[in-house]
Tab-separated table of C-alpha atoms in Angstrom:
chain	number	residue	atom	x	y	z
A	29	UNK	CA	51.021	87.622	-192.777
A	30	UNK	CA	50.520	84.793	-195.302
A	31	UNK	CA	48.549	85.355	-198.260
A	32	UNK	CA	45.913	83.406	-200.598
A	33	UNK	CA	43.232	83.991	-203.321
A	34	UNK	CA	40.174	81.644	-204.119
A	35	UNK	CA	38.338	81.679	-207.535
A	36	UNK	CA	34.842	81.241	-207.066
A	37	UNK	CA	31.869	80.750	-209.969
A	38	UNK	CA	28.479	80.789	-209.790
A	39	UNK	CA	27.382	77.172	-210.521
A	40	UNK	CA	23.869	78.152	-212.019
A	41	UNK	CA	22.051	81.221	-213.329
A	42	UNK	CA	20.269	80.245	-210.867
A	43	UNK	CA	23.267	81.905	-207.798
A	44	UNK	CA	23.157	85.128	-209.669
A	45	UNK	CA	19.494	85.220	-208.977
A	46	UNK	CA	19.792	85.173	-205.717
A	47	UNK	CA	22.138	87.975	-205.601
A	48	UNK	CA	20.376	90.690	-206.769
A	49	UNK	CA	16.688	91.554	-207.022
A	50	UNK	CA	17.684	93.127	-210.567
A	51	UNK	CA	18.739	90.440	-211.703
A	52	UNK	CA	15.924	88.262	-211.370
A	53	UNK	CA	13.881	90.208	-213.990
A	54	UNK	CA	16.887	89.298	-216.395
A	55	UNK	CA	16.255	86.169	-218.778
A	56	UNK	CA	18.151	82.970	-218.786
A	57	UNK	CA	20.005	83.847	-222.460
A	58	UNK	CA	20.154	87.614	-221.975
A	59	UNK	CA	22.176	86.974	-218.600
A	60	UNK	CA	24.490	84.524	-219.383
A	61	UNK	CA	25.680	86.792	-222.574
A	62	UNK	CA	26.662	89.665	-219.561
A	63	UNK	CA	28.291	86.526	-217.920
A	64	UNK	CA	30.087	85.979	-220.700
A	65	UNK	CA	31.279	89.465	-221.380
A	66	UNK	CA	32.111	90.203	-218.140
A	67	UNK	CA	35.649	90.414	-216.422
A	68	UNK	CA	36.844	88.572	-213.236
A	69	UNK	CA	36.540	90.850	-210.197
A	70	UNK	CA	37.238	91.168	-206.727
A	71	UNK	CA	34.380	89.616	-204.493
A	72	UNK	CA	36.081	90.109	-200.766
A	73	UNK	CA	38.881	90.316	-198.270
A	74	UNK	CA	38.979	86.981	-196.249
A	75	UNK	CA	40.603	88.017	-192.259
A	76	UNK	CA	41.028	86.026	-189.448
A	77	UNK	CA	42.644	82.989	-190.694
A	78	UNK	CA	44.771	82.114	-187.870
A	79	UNK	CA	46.632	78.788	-186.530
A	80	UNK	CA	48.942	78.177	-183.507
A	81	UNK	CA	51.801	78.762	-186.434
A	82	UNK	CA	50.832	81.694	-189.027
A	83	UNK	CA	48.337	83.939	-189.838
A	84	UNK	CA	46.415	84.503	-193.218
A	85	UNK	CA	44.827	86.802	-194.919
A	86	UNK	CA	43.142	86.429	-198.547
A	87	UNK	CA	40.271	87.306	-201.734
A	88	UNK	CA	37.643	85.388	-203.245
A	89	UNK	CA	37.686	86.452	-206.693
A	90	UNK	CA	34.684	85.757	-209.109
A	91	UNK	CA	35.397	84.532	-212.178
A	92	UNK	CA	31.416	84.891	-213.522
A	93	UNK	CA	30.859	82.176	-215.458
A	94	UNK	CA	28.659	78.947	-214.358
A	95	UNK	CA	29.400	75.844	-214.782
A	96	UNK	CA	27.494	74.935	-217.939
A	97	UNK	CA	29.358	77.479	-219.695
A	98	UNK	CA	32.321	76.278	-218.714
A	99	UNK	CA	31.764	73.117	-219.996
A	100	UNK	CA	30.566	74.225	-223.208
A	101	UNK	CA	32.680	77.427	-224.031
A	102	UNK	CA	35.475	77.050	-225.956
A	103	UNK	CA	37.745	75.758	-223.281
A	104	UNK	CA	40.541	78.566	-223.960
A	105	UNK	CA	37.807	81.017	-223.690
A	106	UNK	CA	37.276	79.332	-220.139
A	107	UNK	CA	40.532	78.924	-219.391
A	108	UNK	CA	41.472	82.938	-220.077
A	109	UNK	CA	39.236	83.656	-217.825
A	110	UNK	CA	40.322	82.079	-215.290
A	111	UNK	CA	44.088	82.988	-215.749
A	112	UNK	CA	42.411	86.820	-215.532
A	113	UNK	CA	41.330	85.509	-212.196
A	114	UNK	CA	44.478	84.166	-211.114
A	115	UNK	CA	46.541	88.084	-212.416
A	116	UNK	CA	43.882	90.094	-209.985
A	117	UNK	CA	45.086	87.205	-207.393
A	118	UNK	CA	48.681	88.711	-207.891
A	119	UNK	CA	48.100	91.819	-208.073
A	120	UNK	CA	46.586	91.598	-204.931
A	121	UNK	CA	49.548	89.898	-203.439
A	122	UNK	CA	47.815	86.223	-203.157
A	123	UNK	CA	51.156	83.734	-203.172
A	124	UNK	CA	48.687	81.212	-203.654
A	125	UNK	CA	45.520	80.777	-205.523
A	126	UNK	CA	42.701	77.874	-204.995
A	127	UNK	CA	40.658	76.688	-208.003
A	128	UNK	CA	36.845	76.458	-206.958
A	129	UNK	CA	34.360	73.940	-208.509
A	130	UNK	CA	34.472	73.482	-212.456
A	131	UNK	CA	37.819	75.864	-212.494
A	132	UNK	CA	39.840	72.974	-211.151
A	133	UNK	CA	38.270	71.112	-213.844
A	134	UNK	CA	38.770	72.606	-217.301
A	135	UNK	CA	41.093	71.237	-219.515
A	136	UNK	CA	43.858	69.876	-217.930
A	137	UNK	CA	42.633	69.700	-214.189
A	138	UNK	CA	44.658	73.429	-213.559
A	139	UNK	CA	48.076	72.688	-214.978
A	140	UNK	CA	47.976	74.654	-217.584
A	141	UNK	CA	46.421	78.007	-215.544
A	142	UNK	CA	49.663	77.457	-213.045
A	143	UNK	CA	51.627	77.398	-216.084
A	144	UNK	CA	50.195	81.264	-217.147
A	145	UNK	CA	50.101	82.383	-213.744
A	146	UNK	CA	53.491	83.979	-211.556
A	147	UNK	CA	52.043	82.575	-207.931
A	148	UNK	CA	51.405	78.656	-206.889
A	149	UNK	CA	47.989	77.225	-208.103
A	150	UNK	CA	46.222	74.398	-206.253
A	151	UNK	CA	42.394	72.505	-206.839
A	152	UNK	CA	41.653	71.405	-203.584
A	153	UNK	CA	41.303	68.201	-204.471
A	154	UNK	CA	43.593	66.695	-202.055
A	155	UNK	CA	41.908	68.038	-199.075
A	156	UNK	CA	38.124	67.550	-200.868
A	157	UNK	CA	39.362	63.982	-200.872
A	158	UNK	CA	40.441	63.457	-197.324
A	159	UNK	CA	37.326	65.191	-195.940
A	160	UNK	CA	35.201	63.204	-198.022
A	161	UNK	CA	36.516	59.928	-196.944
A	162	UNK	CA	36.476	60.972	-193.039
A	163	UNK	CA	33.044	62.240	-193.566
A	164	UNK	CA	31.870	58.961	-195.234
A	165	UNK	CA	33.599	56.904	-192.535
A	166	UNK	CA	32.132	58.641	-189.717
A	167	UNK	CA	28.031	59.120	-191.448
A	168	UNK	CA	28.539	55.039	-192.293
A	169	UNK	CA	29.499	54.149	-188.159
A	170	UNK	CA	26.149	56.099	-187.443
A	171	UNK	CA	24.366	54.249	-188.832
A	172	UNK	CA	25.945	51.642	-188.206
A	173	UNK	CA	26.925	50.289	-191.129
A	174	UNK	CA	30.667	48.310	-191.150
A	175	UNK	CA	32.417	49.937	-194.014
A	176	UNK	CA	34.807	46.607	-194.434
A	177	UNK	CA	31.759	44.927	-195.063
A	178	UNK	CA	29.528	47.429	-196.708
A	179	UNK	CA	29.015	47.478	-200.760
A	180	UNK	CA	30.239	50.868	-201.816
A	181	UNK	CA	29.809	52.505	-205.035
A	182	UNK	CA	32.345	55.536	-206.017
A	183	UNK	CA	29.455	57.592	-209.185
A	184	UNK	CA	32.250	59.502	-211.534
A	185	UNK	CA	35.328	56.765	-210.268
A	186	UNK	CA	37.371	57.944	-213.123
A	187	UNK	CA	37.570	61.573	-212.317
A	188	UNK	CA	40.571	62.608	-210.421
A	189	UNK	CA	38.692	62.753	-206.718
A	190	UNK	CA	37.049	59.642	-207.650
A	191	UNK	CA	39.736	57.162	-208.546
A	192	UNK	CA	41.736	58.876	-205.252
A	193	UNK	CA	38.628	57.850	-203.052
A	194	UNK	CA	39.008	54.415	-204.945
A	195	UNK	CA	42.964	54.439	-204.170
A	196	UNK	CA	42.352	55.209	-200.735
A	197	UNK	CA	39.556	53.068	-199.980
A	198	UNK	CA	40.934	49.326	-201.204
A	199	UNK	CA	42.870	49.784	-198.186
A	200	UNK	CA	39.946	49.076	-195.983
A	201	UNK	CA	36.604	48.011	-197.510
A	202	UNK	CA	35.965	44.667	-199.381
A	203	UNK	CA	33.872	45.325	-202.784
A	204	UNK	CA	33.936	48.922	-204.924
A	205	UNK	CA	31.690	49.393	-207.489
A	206	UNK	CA	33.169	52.128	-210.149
A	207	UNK	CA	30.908	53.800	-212.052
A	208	UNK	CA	31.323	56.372	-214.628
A	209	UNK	CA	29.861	56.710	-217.958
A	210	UNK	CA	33.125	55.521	-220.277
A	211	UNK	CA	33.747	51.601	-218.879
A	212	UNK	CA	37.374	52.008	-220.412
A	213	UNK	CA	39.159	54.252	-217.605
A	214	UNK	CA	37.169	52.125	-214.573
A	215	UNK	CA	38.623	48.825	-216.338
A	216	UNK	CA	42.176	50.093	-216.171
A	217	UNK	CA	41.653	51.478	-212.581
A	218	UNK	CA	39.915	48.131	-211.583
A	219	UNK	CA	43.544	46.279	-212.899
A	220	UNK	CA	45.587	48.694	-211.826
A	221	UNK	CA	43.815	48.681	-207.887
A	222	UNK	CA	42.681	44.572	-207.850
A	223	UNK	CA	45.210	43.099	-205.312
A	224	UNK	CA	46.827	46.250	-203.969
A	225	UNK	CA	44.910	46.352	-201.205
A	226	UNK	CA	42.279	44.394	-199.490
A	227	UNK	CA	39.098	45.373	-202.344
A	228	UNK	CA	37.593	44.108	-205.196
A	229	UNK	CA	35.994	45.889	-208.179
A	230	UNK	CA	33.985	45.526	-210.070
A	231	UNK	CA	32.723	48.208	-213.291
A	232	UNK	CA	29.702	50.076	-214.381
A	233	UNK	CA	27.845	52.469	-216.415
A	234	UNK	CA	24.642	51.760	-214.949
A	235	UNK	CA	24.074	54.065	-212.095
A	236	UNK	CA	20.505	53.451	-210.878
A	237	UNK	CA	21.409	49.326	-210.451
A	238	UNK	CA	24.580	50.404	-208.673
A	239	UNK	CA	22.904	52.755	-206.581
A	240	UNK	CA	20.004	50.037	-206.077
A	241	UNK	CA	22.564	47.912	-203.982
A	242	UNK	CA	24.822	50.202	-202.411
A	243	UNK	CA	24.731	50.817	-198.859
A	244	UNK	CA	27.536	53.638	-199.029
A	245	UNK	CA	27.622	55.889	-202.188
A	246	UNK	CA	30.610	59.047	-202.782
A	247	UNK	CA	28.859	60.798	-205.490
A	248	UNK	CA	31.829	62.893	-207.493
A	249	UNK	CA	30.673	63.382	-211.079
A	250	UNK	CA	31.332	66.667	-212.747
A	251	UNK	CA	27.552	66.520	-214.187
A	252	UNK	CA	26.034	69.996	-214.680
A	253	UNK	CA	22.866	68.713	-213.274
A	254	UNK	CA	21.294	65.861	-210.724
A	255	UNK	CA	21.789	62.418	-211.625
A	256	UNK	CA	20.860	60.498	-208.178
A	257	UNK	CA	16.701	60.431	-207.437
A	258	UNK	CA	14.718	60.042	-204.868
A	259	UNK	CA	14.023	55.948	-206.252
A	260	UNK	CA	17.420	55.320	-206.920
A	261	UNK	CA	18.661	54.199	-203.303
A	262	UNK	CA	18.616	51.542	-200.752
A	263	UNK	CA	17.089	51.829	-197.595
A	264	UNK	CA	19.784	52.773	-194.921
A	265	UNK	CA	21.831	54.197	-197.488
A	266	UNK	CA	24.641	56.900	-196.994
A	267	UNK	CA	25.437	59.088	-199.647
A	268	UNK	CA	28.760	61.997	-199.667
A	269	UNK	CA	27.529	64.020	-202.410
A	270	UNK	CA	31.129	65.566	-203.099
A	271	UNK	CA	30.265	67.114	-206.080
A	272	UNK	CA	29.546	71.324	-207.191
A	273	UNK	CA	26.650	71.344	-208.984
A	274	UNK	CA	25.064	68.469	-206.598
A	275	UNK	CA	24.668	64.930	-207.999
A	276	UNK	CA	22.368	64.593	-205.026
A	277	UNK	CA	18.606	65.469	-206.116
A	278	UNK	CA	16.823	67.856	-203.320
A	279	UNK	CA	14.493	65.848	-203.754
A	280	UNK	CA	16.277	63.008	-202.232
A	281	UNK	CA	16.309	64.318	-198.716
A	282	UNK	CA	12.400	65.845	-199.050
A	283	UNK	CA	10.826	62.255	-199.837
A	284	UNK	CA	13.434	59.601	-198.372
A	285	UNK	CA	13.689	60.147	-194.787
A	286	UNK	CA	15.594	56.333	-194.744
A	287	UNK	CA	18.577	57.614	-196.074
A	288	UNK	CA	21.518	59.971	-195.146
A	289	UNK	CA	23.021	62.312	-197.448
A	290	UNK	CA	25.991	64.729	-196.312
A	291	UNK	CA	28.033	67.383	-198.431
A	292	UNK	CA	31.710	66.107	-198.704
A	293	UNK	CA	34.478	68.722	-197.069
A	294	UNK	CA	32.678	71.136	-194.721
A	295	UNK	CA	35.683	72.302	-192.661
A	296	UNK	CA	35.691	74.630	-189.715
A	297	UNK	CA	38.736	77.296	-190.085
A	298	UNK	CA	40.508	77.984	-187.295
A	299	UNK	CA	40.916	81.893	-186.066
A	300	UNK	CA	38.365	84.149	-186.247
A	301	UNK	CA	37.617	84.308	-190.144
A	302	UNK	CA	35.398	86.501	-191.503
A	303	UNK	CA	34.592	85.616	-195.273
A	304	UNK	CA	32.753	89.159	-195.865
A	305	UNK	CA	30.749	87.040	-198.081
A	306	UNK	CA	27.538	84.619	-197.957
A	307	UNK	CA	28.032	81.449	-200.187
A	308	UNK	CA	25.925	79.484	-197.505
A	309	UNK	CA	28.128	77.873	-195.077
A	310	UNK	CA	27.833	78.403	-190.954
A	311	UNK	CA	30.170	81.571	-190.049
A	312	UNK	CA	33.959	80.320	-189.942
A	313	UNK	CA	32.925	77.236	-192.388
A	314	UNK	CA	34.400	76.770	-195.749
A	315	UNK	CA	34.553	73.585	-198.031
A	316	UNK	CA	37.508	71.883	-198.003
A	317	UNK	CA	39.113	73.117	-201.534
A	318	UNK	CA	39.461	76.583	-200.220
A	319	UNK	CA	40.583	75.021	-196.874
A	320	UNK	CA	43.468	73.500	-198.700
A	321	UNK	CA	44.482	76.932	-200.432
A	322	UNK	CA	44.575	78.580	-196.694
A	323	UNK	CA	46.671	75.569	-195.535
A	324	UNK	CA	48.931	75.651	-197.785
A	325	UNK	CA	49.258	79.262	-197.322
A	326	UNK	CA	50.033	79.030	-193.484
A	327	UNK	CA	52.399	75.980	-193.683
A	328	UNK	CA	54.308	78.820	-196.529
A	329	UNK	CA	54.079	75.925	-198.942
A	330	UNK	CA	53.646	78.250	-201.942
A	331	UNK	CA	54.190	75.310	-204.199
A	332	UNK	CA	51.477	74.052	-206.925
A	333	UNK	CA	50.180	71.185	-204.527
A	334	UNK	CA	46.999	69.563	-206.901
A	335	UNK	CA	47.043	70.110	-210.197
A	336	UNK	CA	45.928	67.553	-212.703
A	337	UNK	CA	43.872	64.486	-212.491
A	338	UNK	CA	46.048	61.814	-211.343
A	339	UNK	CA	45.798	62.711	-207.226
A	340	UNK	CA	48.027	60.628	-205.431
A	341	UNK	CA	47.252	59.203	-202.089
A	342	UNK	CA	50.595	60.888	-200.585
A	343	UNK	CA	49.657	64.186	-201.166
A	344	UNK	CA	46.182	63.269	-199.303
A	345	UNK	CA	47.729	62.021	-196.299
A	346	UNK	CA	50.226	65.320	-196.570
A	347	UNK	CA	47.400	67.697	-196.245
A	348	UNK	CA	45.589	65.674	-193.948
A	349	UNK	CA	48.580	65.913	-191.607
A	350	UNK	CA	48.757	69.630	-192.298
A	351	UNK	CA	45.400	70.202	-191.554
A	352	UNK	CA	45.787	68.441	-188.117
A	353	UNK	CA	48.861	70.769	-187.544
A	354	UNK	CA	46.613	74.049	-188.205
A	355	UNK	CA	43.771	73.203	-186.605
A	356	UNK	CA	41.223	72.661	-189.446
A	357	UNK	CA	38.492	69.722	-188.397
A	358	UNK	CA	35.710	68.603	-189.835
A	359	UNK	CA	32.506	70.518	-189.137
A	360	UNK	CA	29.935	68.129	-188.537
A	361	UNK	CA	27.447	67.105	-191.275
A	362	UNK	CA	25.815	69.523	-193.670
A	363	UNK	CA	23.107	68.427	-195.975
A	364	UNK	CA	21.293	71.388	-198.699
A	365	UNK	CA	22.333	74.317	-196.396
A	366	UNK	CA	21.096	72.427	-193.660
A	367	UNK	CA	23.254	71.015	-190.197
A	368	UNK	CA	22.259	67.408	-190.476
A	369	UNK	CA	21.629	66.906	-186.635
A	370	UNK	CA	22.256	63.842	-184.016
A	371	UNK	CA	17.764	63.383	-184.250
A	372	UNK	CA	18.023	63.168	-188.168
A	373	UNK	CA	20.895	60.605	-188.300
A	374	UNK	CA	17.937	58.753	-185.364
A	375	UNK	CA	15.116	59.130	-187.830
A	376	UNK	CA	17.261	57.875	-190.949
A	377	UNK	CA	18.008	55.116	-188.364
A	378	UNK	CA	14.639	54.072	-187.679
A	379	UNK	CA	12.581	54.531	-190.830
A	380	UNK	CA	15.745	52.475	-192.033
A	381	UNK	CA	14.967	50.148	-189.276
A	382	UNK	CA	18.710	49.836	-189.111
């Protein structure tokens, strides 16, 4: 039996709301000081994982801190506590642990937490990015957009996931627009990418007249809160909001029934997996970072697979392959806890008059 660990936050105050009734009585400040003070614990036992070659079993382990306060903690503070994480991982018997959300992002992208920690360490990014681009690819052919043709716009291109969808991508579609708020890092990416492949780029830090033209948007941005409105898109559009906390306003899908938004990385596990815990996905669902840890963890690759920000597209196609071996697929199309069904991808279709 192969083991893993994941470390899961909550994003907002926000998710601990919605755990306990208690809580809800508890202001904003007053809670996130017992955030703050409050050790990493053990959330569940994961069973079931099983592939024509292994089996798996694993723990989500909560690491209670959201996301703002990891980006504005001292980042050492942060990082402790997620190397406390990682030691109930081991002590457990995890031979692999999975960074969730903004603990794959902190300081240096995970390399230092492998560093502090006895067992193998991997984001998820790898995976994230792979699902996300088959995702996009397959949402864009709905609707029956070319993607060769298409303008697409990578939002937070010079993040690690961001630049790898960029990598990935001059191979088969004409014009990328990077955008990020520094122009500096999507300059350097733009020279480094311009005649590797078959793109173009061009650079901005002007979302809203990016998103104004694009008719296929990866939204990847480690922004604590929305950044993409309801106003901000093209008719038609598609949009892989890959990001935790969204960069996809809910508001987007209530008022603009002309464009399709999906979740990057839903994946269905294979086996009969039982979580023993609700973080909103279908039963025997996950998103794709924790899909990677579990991969990794059958294949007995108990090796530090992601770490960092400079993904390379190798180690995408690896896991992709790996993935195919185990029997993880994509699970459809998700969209704010919702399946996003054959008649919605219609409707988009028609009030885009596409």
């Amino acid at each position: 039996m192969e083991k893993f660990a994941f470390v899961l936050h909550p994003l907002t105050i926000g998710d601990m709301r919605r755990v306990s009734p208690f809580i809800r009585c508890i202001p904003d400040s007053l809670l996130e000081h017992v955030l703050r003070k409050k050790k990493p614990f053990k959330v569940s036992h994961i069973t079931g994982v099983k592939s024509p070659y292994a089996e798996a079993e694993g723990w989500f382990i909560g690491c209670p801190l959201t996301a703002k306060q990891m980006m504005e903690l001292p980042e050492e503070f942060v990082i402790d506590r997620i190397v406390e994480s990682g030691k109930i991982a081991e002590e457990l018997g995890a031979k692999i642990l999975g960074l969730g959300a903004f603990t794959s992002i902190v300081g240096d992208a995970g390399v230092t937490i492998a560093e502090r920690l006895n067992i193998a360490v991997t984001s998820g990014n790898s995976y994230t990015v792979a699902t996300a681009l088959q995702g996009t690819r397959e949402a864009a052919r709905l609707l029956g957009h070319d993607l060769r043709d298409a303008e697409v716009a990578i939002i937070g291109a010079s993040g690690s996931i961001g630049s790898a969808c960029a990598r990935i991508l001059s191979r088969e579609v004409r014009h990328i627009s990077l955008v990020a708020r520094r122009l500096s890092p999507l300059e350097e990416l733009a020279q480094e990418l311009n005649g590797q492949g078959a793109a173009t780029f061009s650079v901005s830090s002007d979302i809203k007249e990016i998103l104004h033209k694009a008719d296929v948007v990866i939204a990847v941005t480690s922004a604590v809160d929305f950044i993409i409105d309801p106003a901000d898109l093209k008719s038609g559009a598609v949009v892989c909001d890959v990001a935790r906390p969204r960069n996809v306003s809910r508001n987007v899908s209530a008022r603009r029934k002309d464009v399709l938004v999906i979740e990057g990385g839903v994946i269905h596990v294979p086996g009969d997996v039982d979580f023993h815990f609700d973080f909103g996905f279908p039963p025997k669902t996950c998103f794709a970072c924790m899909a990677e840890t579990m991969i990794l963890a059958l294949e007995k690759r108990y090796e530090n697979f992601t770490l960092g920000r400079n993904l390379k597209p190798s180690q995408i196609d690896t896991i992709s392959a790996l993935a195919d071996k185990h029997g993880f697929t994509l699970a459809g199309f998700r969209n704010f806890e919702h399946a996003v069904t054959p008649e919605t991808i219609e409707q988009v279709k028609r009030n885009a008059r596409l």
